[in-house]
């Protein structure tokens, strides 16, 4: 049976649409509405399908009022065991046998979830900034008052204040990085960069940190360049974060190792790839935390992260940069043994050979 073009168009609209007659019976439901409310709804009283007093009132108003215009309302409806946030529009119809109403439902659940995430993010940022700010204000007050003439206390407090200001500075820097990376995420890098050179830089720049932690960074690198399409500054940021985390959360006096591997066919990337693994000998991370580590501000141990000067944004930045490079981030960890963070990037060489690992 083929429907008239107009009905076919309504059927194809992705928004759920219903029509009720003057007795408030459902006389039409397009494909999206049948999917949303269930296949057998035609002929049923409207109130038994959309159980929402506000929507029901709007339909009654449209059916009853001579001057009725379209009614719009936001509603939380419960359909087939799911709660959905919808924007509903009820419009009057003149049917052959009397007044009717057309309803259109726009699913706003994902918009609501995005809005909630934005609110949570702002709340988190405010909280993260307020903690060091409160400390700074407290120390300023003490330095002005009781500790005014105590040189030793003053020096100690200034040291703490410097650390807290540094934390705020890092947080703002990470927030800016994150927003920059997010803004560019759809733009794929087109420049060829040598990963071995990047890693050599990172290891050199972190050697004072490693020394301070009494730890060693060992990089086992191929002696020929390993080229990927990449943004050099962002790739430095990725490995800087991963190696620094290895030092922060690794075993005191332990080793953080960086190694390369070639993957002939990476199933998710569907092609040859280069894998760089940063492994530490720290206490490891329990498996329930692993899927959440790249969320902004997610920390396994907030106290430990703060003590180490962490912002809780490092892995979120890493994840976004890796996404921009069309790569994958793999996190493996074993309690008591250590953690391995592997960045897998597409190998631009069509030969499929990938980089030659060494060592
Ligand atoms: P932070 O600034 O807190 O280090 P990250 O986003 O870099 O933020 O990491 C998030 C959390 O993941 C850390 O707080 C820590 O709990 C955990 N984590 C990251 N790297 C490691 C690691 N190498 N070993 C153990 N835990 C880690």
CSV table of C-alpha atoms and ligand atoms in Angstrom, one decimal:
chain,number,residue,atom,x,y,z
A,1,UNK,CA,0.0,0.0,0.0
A,2,UNK,CA,1.5,3.3,-0.9
A,3,UNK,CA,0.6,6.4,1.1
A,4,UNK,CA,0.0,9.9,-0.4
A,5,UNK,CA,3.3,11.9,-0.6
A,6,UNK,CA,2.2,14.2,2.3
A,7,UNK,CA,1.6,11.2,4.6
A,8,UNK,CA,4.8,9.6,3.6
A,9,UNK,CA,6.7,12.8,4.5
A,10,UNK,CA,5.0,12.9,7.9
A,11,UNK,CA,5.9,9.2,8.3
A,12,UNK,CA,9.6,10.0,7.5
A,13,UNK,CA,9.9,13.0,10.0
A,14,UNK,CA,12.4,11.9,12.7
A,15,UNK,CA,10.4,13.6,15.4
A,16,UNK,CA,7.5,11.6,17.0
A,17,UNK,CA,4.1,12.9,15.8
A,18,UNK,CA,0.7,12.0,16.9
A,19,UNK,CA,-2.8,13.1,15.9
A,20,UNK,CA,-5.9,12.8,18.3
A,21,UNK,CA,-9.5,13.3,17.4
A,22,UNK,CA,-12.2,15.2,19.3
A,23,UNK,CA,-12.7,12.2,21.6
A,24,UNK,CA,-8.9,12.2,22.4
A,25,UNK,CA,-8.3,9.0,20.6
A,26,UNK,CA,-5.1,8.4,18.7
A,27,UNK,CA,-5.8,8.3,15.1
A,28,UNK,CA,-2.3,8.7,13.6
A,29,UNK,CA,1.2,8.0,14.8
A,30,UNK,CA,4.3,8.3,12.5
A,31,UNK,CA,7.1,5.8,12.5
A,32,UNK,CA,9.1,7.8,15.2
A,33,UNK,CA,6.0,7.9,17.4
A,34,UNK,CA,5.4,4.2,17.1
A,35,UNK,CA,9.0,3.5,17.9
A,36,UNK,CA,8.8,5.8,21.0
A,37,UNK,CA,5.4,4.9,22.4
A,38,UNK,CA,5.0,1.4,21.1
A,39,UNK,CA,3.5,-0.2,17.9
A,40,UNK,CA,-0.1,-0.8,19.1
A,41,UNK,CA,-1.1,2.7,20.1
A,42,UNK,CA,-3.5,3.5,17.3
A,43,UNK,CA,-7.1,3.8,18.5
A,44,UNK,CA,-6.1,4.0,22.2
A,45,UNK,CA,-7.2,6.9,24.4
A,46,UNK,CA,-4.5,9.5,24.4
A,47,UNK,CA,-4.3,9.6,28.2
A,48,UNK,CA,-3.2,6.0,28.3
A,49,UNK,CA,-0.3,6.6,25.9
A,50,UNK,CA,1.2,9.9,27.1
A,51,UNK,CA,0.6,9.9,30.9
A,52,UNK,CA,1.4,13.5,31.6
A,53,UNK,CA,-1.1,15.9,33.2
A,54,UNK,CA,0.4,19.0,31.6
A,55,UNK,CA,0.4,17.5,28.1
A,56,UNK,CA,-3.1,16.2,28.6
A,57,UNK,CA,-4.3,19.7,29.7
A,58,UNK,CA,-2.7,21.2,26.6
A,59,UNK,CA,-4.5,18.8,24.3
A,60,UNK,CA,-7.8,19.4,26.0
A,61,UNK,CA,-7.3,23.2,25.7
A,62,UNK,CA,-6.5,22.9,22.0
A,63,UNK,CA,-9.5,20.7,21.4
A,64,UNK,CA,-11.8,22.8,23.5
A,65,UNK,CA,-11.0,26.4,22.7
A,66,UNK,CA,-12.3,28.3,19.7
A,67,UNK,CA,-9.3,30.5,19.7
A,68,UNK,CA,-6.8,27.8,20.6
A,69,UNK,CA,-3.3,28.2,19.1
A,70,UNK,CA,-0.4,25.9,19.4
A,71,UNK,CA,0.6,25.0,22.9
A,72,UNK,CA,4.3,24.4,23.8
A,73,UNK,CA,5.6,22.8,26.9
A,74,UNK,CA,8.6,21.0,28.2
A,75,UNK,CA,7.7,17.7,29.9
A,76,UNK,CA,9.3,14.7,31.5
A,77,UNK,CA,7.4,11.8,30.1
A,78,UNK,CA,7.7,8.1,31.0
A,79,UNK,CA,7.5,5.8,28.0
A,80,UNK,CA,8.1,2.1,27.9
A,81,UNK,CA,10.0,2.2,31.1
A,82,UNK,CA,12.2,5.2,30.1
A,83,UNK,CA,12.1,8.8,31.3
A,84,UNK,CA,12.4,11.2,28.5
A,85,UNK,CA,12.7,15.0,28.6
A,86,UNK,CA,10.7,16.3,25.7
A,87,UNK,CA,9.6,19.6,24.2
A,88,UNK,CA,6.0,19.1,23.1
A,89,UNK,CA,4.0,21.1,20.7
A,90,UNK,CA,0.3,20.7,20.5
A,91,UNK,CA,-1.4,22.3,17.4
A,92,UNK,CA,-5.1,22.5,16.6
A,93,UNK,CA,-6.3,20.6,13.5
A,94,UNK,CA,-9.6,20.8,11.7
A,95,UNK,CA,-10.5,17.2,10.9
A,96,UNK,CA,-13.5,16.1,8.8
A,97,UNK,CA,-15.5,15.1,11.8
A,98,UNK,CA,-14.6,17.8,14.2
A,99,UNK,CA,-11.6,19.3,16.0
A,100,UNK,CA,-8.4,17.4,16.4
A,101,UNK,CA,-4.9,18.0,17.7
A,102,UNK,CA,-1.5,17.3,16.3
A,103,UNK,CA,1.4,16.6,18.7
A,104,UNK,CA,5.1,16.8,18.0
A,105,UNK,CA,7.7,15.6,20.5
A,106,UNK,CA,11.3,16.7,20.4
A,107,UNK,CA,13.6,14.5,22.5
A,108,UNK,CA,15.8,16.8,24.6
A,109,UNK,CA,17.4,14.1,26.8
A,110,UNK,CA,20.9,14.5,25.2
A,111,UNK,CA,20.7,18.3,25.3
A,112,UNK,CA,19.7,18.1,28.9
A,113,UNK,CA,22.6,15.7,29.6
A,114,UNK,CA,25.1,18.1,27.8
A,115,UNK,CA,23.7,21.0,29.8
A,116,UNK,CA,24.1,19.0,33.1
A,117,UNK,CA,27.7,18.2,32.1
A,118,UNK,CA,28.4,21.9,31.5
A,119,UNK,CA,26.9,22.8,34.9
A,120,UNK,CA,29.0,20.1,36.6
A,121,UNK,CA,32.1,21.3,34.8
A,122,UNK,CA,31.6,24.9,35.9
A,123,UNK,CA,30.9,23.8,39.5
A,124,UNK,CA,34.1,21.6,39.5
A,125,UNK,CA,36.3,24.4,38.1
A,126,UNK,CA,35.0,26.9,40.7
A,127,UNK,CA,35.6,24.4,43.4
A,128,UNK,CA,39.2,23.6,42.1
A,129,UNK,CA,40.0,27.3,42.0
A,130,UNK,CA,38.4,28.1,45.3
A,131,UNK,CA,40.5,25.7,47.3
A,132,UNK,CA,43.9,27.3,46.6
A,133,UNK,CA,42.4,30.8,46.6
A,134,UNK,CA,41.0,30.2,50.1
A,135,UNK,CA,44.4,29.0,51.2
A,136,UNK,CA,46.1,32.1,49.7
A,137,UNK,CA,43.6,34.4,51.4
A,138,UNK,CA,44.1,32.7,54.7
A,139,UNK,CA,47.9,33.1,54.5
A,140,UNK,CA,47.7,36.7,53.5
A,141,UNK,CA,45.6,37.4,56.5
A,142,UNK,CA,48.0,35.6,58.8
A,143,UNK,CA,51.0,37.4,57.3
A,144,UNK,CA,49.3,40.7,57.9
A,145,UNK,CA,48.3,39.8,61.5
A,146,UNK,CA,49.9,37.4,63.9
A,147,UNK,CA,52.9,36.4,61.7
A,148,UNK,CA,53.8,40.0,60.7
A,149,UNK,CA,57.2,40.0,62.3
A,150,UNK,CA,58.1,36.4,62.3
A,151,UNK,CA,60.6,35.9,59.5
A,152,UNK,CA,60.7,32.1,59.7
A,153,UNK,CA,56.9,31.8,59.5
A,154,UNK,CA,56.8,34.3,56.7
A,155,UNK,CA,59.2,32.4,54.6
A,156,UNK,CA,57.4,29.2,55.2
A,157,UNK,CA,54.0,30.7,54.3
A,158,UNK,CA,55.4,32.4,51.2
A,159,UNK,CA,56.6,29.0,50.1
A,160,UNK,CA,53.1,27.6,50.5
A,161,UNK,CA,51.5,30.6,48.8
A,162,UNK,CA,53.8,30.1,45.9
A,163,UNK,CA,52.8,26.5,45.6
A,164,UNK,CA,49.1,27.4,45.7
A,165,UNK,CA,49.4,30.1,43.2
A,166,UNK,CA,51.3,27.7,41.0
A,167,UNK,CA,48.5,25.2,41.3
A,168,UNK,CA,46.0,27.9,40.2
A,169,UNK,CA,48.2,28.8,37.3
A,170,UNK,CA,48.5,25.2,36.2
A,171,UNK,CA,44.8,24.7,36.4
A,172,UNK,CA,44.1,27.8,34.2
A,173,UNK,CA,46.8,26.6,31.8
A,174,UNK,CA,45.2,23.1,31.6
A,175,UNK,CA,41.7,24.6,31.1
A,176,UNK,CA,42.9,26.7,28.3
A,177,UNK,CA,44.7,23.7,26.7
A,178,UNK,CA,41.6,21.6,27.0
A,179,UNK,CA,39.4,24.2,25.4
A,180,UNK,CA,41.9,24.8,22.6
A,181,UNK,CA,42.2,21.0,21.9
A,182,UNK,CA,38.4,20.6,21.9
A,183,UNK,CA,38.0,23.5,19.5
A,184,UNK,CA,40.5,21.8,17.1
A,185,UNK,CA,39.4,18.3,17.6
A,186,UNK,CA,37.7,17.9,14.2
A,187,UNK,CA,40.8,19.3,12.4
A,188,UNK,CA,43.1,16.5,11.7
A,189,UNK,CA,46.8,17.3,11.9
A,190,UNK,CA,48.5,17.2,8.5
A,191,UNK,CA,52.1,17.7,9.4
A,192,UNK,CA,54.5,14.8,9.5
A,193,UNK,CA,56.4,14.6,12.9
A,194,UNK,CA,59.0,12.3,14.2
A,195,UNK,CA,57.8,10.7,17.4
A,196,UNK,CA,61.3,9.7,18.5
A,197,UNK,CA,62.4,13.4,18.5
A,198,UNK,CA,59.3,14.3,20.5
A,199,UNK,CA,60.0,11.6,23.1
A,200,UNK,CA,63.6,12.5,23.4
A,201,UNK,CA,62.5,16.1,24.2
A,202,UNK,CA,60.0,15.0,26.7
A,203,UNK,CA,62.4,12.7,28.5
A,204,UNK,CA,65.1,15.4,28.6
A,205,UNK,CA,62.7,18.1,29.9
A,206,UNK,CA,61.4,15.7,32.6
A,207,UNK,CA,64.8,14.6,33.8
A,208,UNK,CA,64.9,17.1,36.7
A,209,UNK,CA,61.5,15.9,37.8
A,210,UNK,CA,62.7,12.3,37.6
A,211,UNK,CA,65.8,13.1,39.5
A,212,UNK,CA,63.8,14.8,42.2
A,213,UNK,CA,61.7,11.7,42.5
A,214,UNK,CA,64.7,9.5,42.6
A,215,UNK,CA,63.3,7.7,39.6
A,216,UNK,CA,64.6,6.9,36.2
A,217,UNK,CA,63.0,7.3,32.8
A,218,UNK,CA,64.1,4.7,30.3
A,219,UNK,CA,63.2,5.2,26.6
A,220,UNK,CA,63.8,2.4,24.2
A,221,UNK,CA,63.6,4.0,20.9
A,222,UNK,CA,64.1,2.9,17.3
A,223,UNK,CA,67.1,4.6,15.7
A,224,UNK,CA,65.2,5.6,12.6
A,225,UNK,CA,62.5,8.3,12.7
A,226,UNK,CA,59.0,7.2,13.4
A,227,UNK,CA,56.8,9.6,11.5
A,228,UNK,CA,53.1,10.2,12.2
A,229,UNK,CA,50.7,13.0,11.1
A,230,UNK,CA,50.7,15.1,14.2
A,231,UNK,CA,50.7,18.4,16.0
A,232,UNK,CA,54.2,18.5,17.6
A,233,UNK,CA,53.2,20.7,20.6
A,234,UNK,CA,50.2,18.6,21.4
A,235,UNK,CA,52.1,15.3,21.1
A,236,UNK,CA,54.7,16.7,23.5
A,237,UNK,CA,51.8,17.5,25.8
A,238,UNK,CA,50.5,13.9,25.6
A,239,UNK,CA,53.8,12.3,26.5
A,240,UNK,CA,54.8,14.9,29.0
A,241,UNK,CA,51.5,14.2,30.9
A,242,UNK,CA,51.9,10.4,30.7
A,243,UNK,CA,55.6,10.3,31.7
A,244,UNK,CA,55.0,12.9,34.4
A,245,UNK,CA,52.1,10.8,35.8
A,246,UNK,CA,54.4,7.8,35.7
A,247,UNK,CA,56.8,9.7,37.9
A,248,UNK,CA,54.1,11.1,40.2
A,249,UNK,CA,52.2,7.9,40.8
A,250,UNK,CA,55.1,5.5,40.2
A,251,UNK,CA,57.2,3.8,42.9
A,252,UNK,CA,59.7,6.1,44.5
A,253,UNK,CA,63.1,5.1,43.1
A,254,UNK,CA,61.4,3.1,40.4
A,255,UNK,CA,61.5,3.2,36.6
A,256,UNK,CA,59.2,4.7,34.0
A,257,UNK,CA,59.8,3.2,30.7
A,258,UNK,CA,58.8,4.4,27.2
A,259,UNK,CA,58.7,1.9,24.4
A,260,UNK,CA,57.7,1.8,20.8
A,261,UNK,CA,55.9,-1.0,18.8
A,262,UNK,CA,54.7,-1.4,15.3
A,263,UNK,CA,51.2,-2.8,14.8
A,264,UNK,CA,50.7,-4.3,11.3
A,265,UNK,CA,46.9,-4.1,11.6
A,266,UNK,CA,45.2,-2.2,14.4
A,267,UNK,CA,41.6,-3.5,14.4
A,268,UNK,CA,39.9,-0.3,15.7
A,269,UNK,CA,42.0,2.1,13.5
A,270,UNK,CA,41.7,-0.5,10.7
A,271,UNK,CA,45.2,-0.2,9.5
A,272,UNK,CA,48.9,-0.1,10.4
A,273,UNK,CA,49.7,1.8,13.6
A,274,UNK,CA,52.4,2.9,15.9
A,275,UNK,CA,52.1,2.2,19.6
A,276,UNK,CA,54.0,4.1,22.3
A,277,UNK,CA,53.7,2.7,25.8
A,278,UNK,CA,54.5,4.6,29.0
A,279,UNK,CA,54.8,2.1,31.8
A,280,UNK,CA,55.5,2.6,35.5
A,281,UNK,CA,56.0,0.4,38.5
A,282,UNK,CA,53.6,2.2,40.8
A,283,UNK,CA,50.8,0.8,42.9
A,284,UNK,CA,48.5,0.5,39.9
A,285,UNK,CA,44.8,1.4,39.5
A,286,UNK,CA,41.8,-0.8,40.3
A,287,UNK,CA,39.9,-1.8,37.3
A,288,UNK,CA,36.7,0.0,38.3
A,289,UNK,CA,38.5,3.4,37.9
A,290,UNK,CA,40.0,2.7,34.5
A,291,UNK,CA,37.1,3.7,32.3
A,292,UNK,CA,36.7,7.0,34.1
A,293,UNK,CA,40.3,8.2,34.3
A,294,UNK,CA,40.1,10.4,31.2
A,295,UNK,CA,37.0,12.3,32.6
A,296,UNK,CA,37.8,15.9,33.6
A,297,UNK,CA,38.7,16.1,37.3
A,298,UNK,CA,38.3,12.4,37.9
A,299,UNK,CA,41.0,11.2,40.3
A,300,UNK,CA,41.5,7.9,42.1
A,301,UNK,CA,42.9,9.6,45.1
A,302,UNK,CA,42.1,13.3,45.3
A,303,UNK,CA,44.4,14.0,48.2
A,304,UNK,CA,47.4,12.3,46.5
A,305,UNK,CA,46.8,14.1,43.2
A,306,UNK,CA,46.6,17.5,45.0
A,307,UNK,CA,49.7,16.8,47.0
A,308,UNK,CA,51.5,16.1,43.7
A,309,UNK,CA,50.2,19.4,42.2
A,310,UNK,CA,47.8,17.6,39.9
A,311,UNK,CA,44.9,19.3,38.2
A,312,UNK,CA,42.9,16.2,37.3
A,313,UNK,CA,42.8,17.4,33.7
A,314,UNK,CA,46.0,15.8,32.3
A,315,UNK,CA,44.4,12.6,31.0
A,316,UNK,CA,41.3,14.4,29.7
A,317,UNK,CA,43.7,16.6,27.6
A,318,UNK,CA,45.6,13.5,26.5
A,319,UNK,CA,42.4,11.8,25.4
A,320,UNK,CA,41.2,14.8,23.4
A,321,UNK,CA,44.6,15.1,21.7
A,322,UNK,CA,44.7,11.4,20.8
A,323,UNK,CA,41.2,11.7,19.4
A,324,UNK,CA,42.2,14.6,17.3
A,325,UNK,CA,45.0,12.5,15.9
A,326,UNK,CA,42.5,9.7,15.1
A,327,UNK,CA,44.3,7.5,17.5
A,328,UNK,CA,43.4,5.4,20.6
A,329,UNK,CA,44.5,5.5,24.2
A,330,UNK,CA,44.7,2.2,26.0
A,331,UNK,CA,45.1,2.0,29.7
A,332,UNK,CA,46.1,-1.2,31.5
A,333,UNK,CA,46.9,-1.5,35.1
A,334,UNK,CA,47.6,-4.2,37.7
A,335,UNK,CA,47.4,-3.5,41.4
A,336,UNK,CA,50.9,-3.8,43.0
A,337,UNK,CA,52.6,-4.1,39.6
A,338,UNK,CA,52.1,-0.9,37.7
A,339,UNK,CA,50.2,0.9,35.0
A,340,UNK,CA,50.7,1.1,31.2
A,341,UNK,CA,49.3,3.9,29.1
A,342,UNK,CA,49.6,3.2,25.4
A,343,UNK,CA,49.0,5.8,22.7
A,344,UNK,CA,48.2,4.2,19.4
A,345,UNK,CA,48.5,6.4,16.3
A,346,UNK,CA,47.8,5.6,12.7
A,347,UNK,CA,50.9,4.9,10.7
A,348,UNK,CA,50.8,7.1,7.6
A,349,UNK,CA,53.0,4.8,5.6
A,350,UNK,CA,50.9,2.9,3.1
A,351,UNK,CA,53.3,-0.1,3.2
A,352,UNK,CA,51.7,-1.3,6.4
A,353,UNK,CA,55.1,-2.0,7.9
A,354,UNK,CA,54.8,0.5,10.7
A,355,UNK,CA,57.9,1.5,12.7
A,356,UNK,CA,60.6,-0.9,13.4
A,357,UNK,CA,60.9,-1.5,17.1
A,358,UNK,CA,64.2,-1.9,18.7
A,359,UNK,CA,65.3,-3.4,22.0
B,1,LIG,P1,46.2,14.5,37.9
B,1,LIG,O1,46.5,15.9,37.7
B,1,LIG,O2,45.3,14.3,39.1
B,1,LIG,O3,47.4,13.6,37.8
B,1,LIG,P2,45.3,13.1,35.4
B,1,LIG,O4,44.1,13.5,34.6
B,1,LIG,O5,46.7,13.2,34.8
B,1,LIG,O6,45.2,14.1,36.7
B,1,LIG,O7,45.1,11.7,36.1
B,1,LIG,C1,43.8,11.4,36.7
B,1,LIG,C2,44.0,10.4,37.8
B,1,LIG,O8,44.4,9.2,37.3
B,1,LIG,C3,45.1,10.8,38.8
B,1,LIG,O9,44.6,11.6,39.8
B,1,LIG,C4,45.4,9.4,39.4
B,1,LIG,O10,44.5,9.0,40.4
B,1,LIG,C5,45.2,8.5,38.2
B,1,LIG,N1,46.5,8.2,37.5
B,1,LIG,C6,47.0,8.8,36.3
B,1,LIG,N2,48.1,8.2,35.9
B,1,LIG,C7,48.4,7.3,36.8
B,1,LIG,C8,49.5,6.3,37.0
B,1,LIG,N3,50.5,6.3,36.1
B,1,LIG,N4,49.4,5.5,38.0
B,1,LIG,C9,48.4,5.5,38.9
B,1,LIG,N5,47.4,6.3,38.8
B,1,LIG,C10,47.4,7.2,37.8
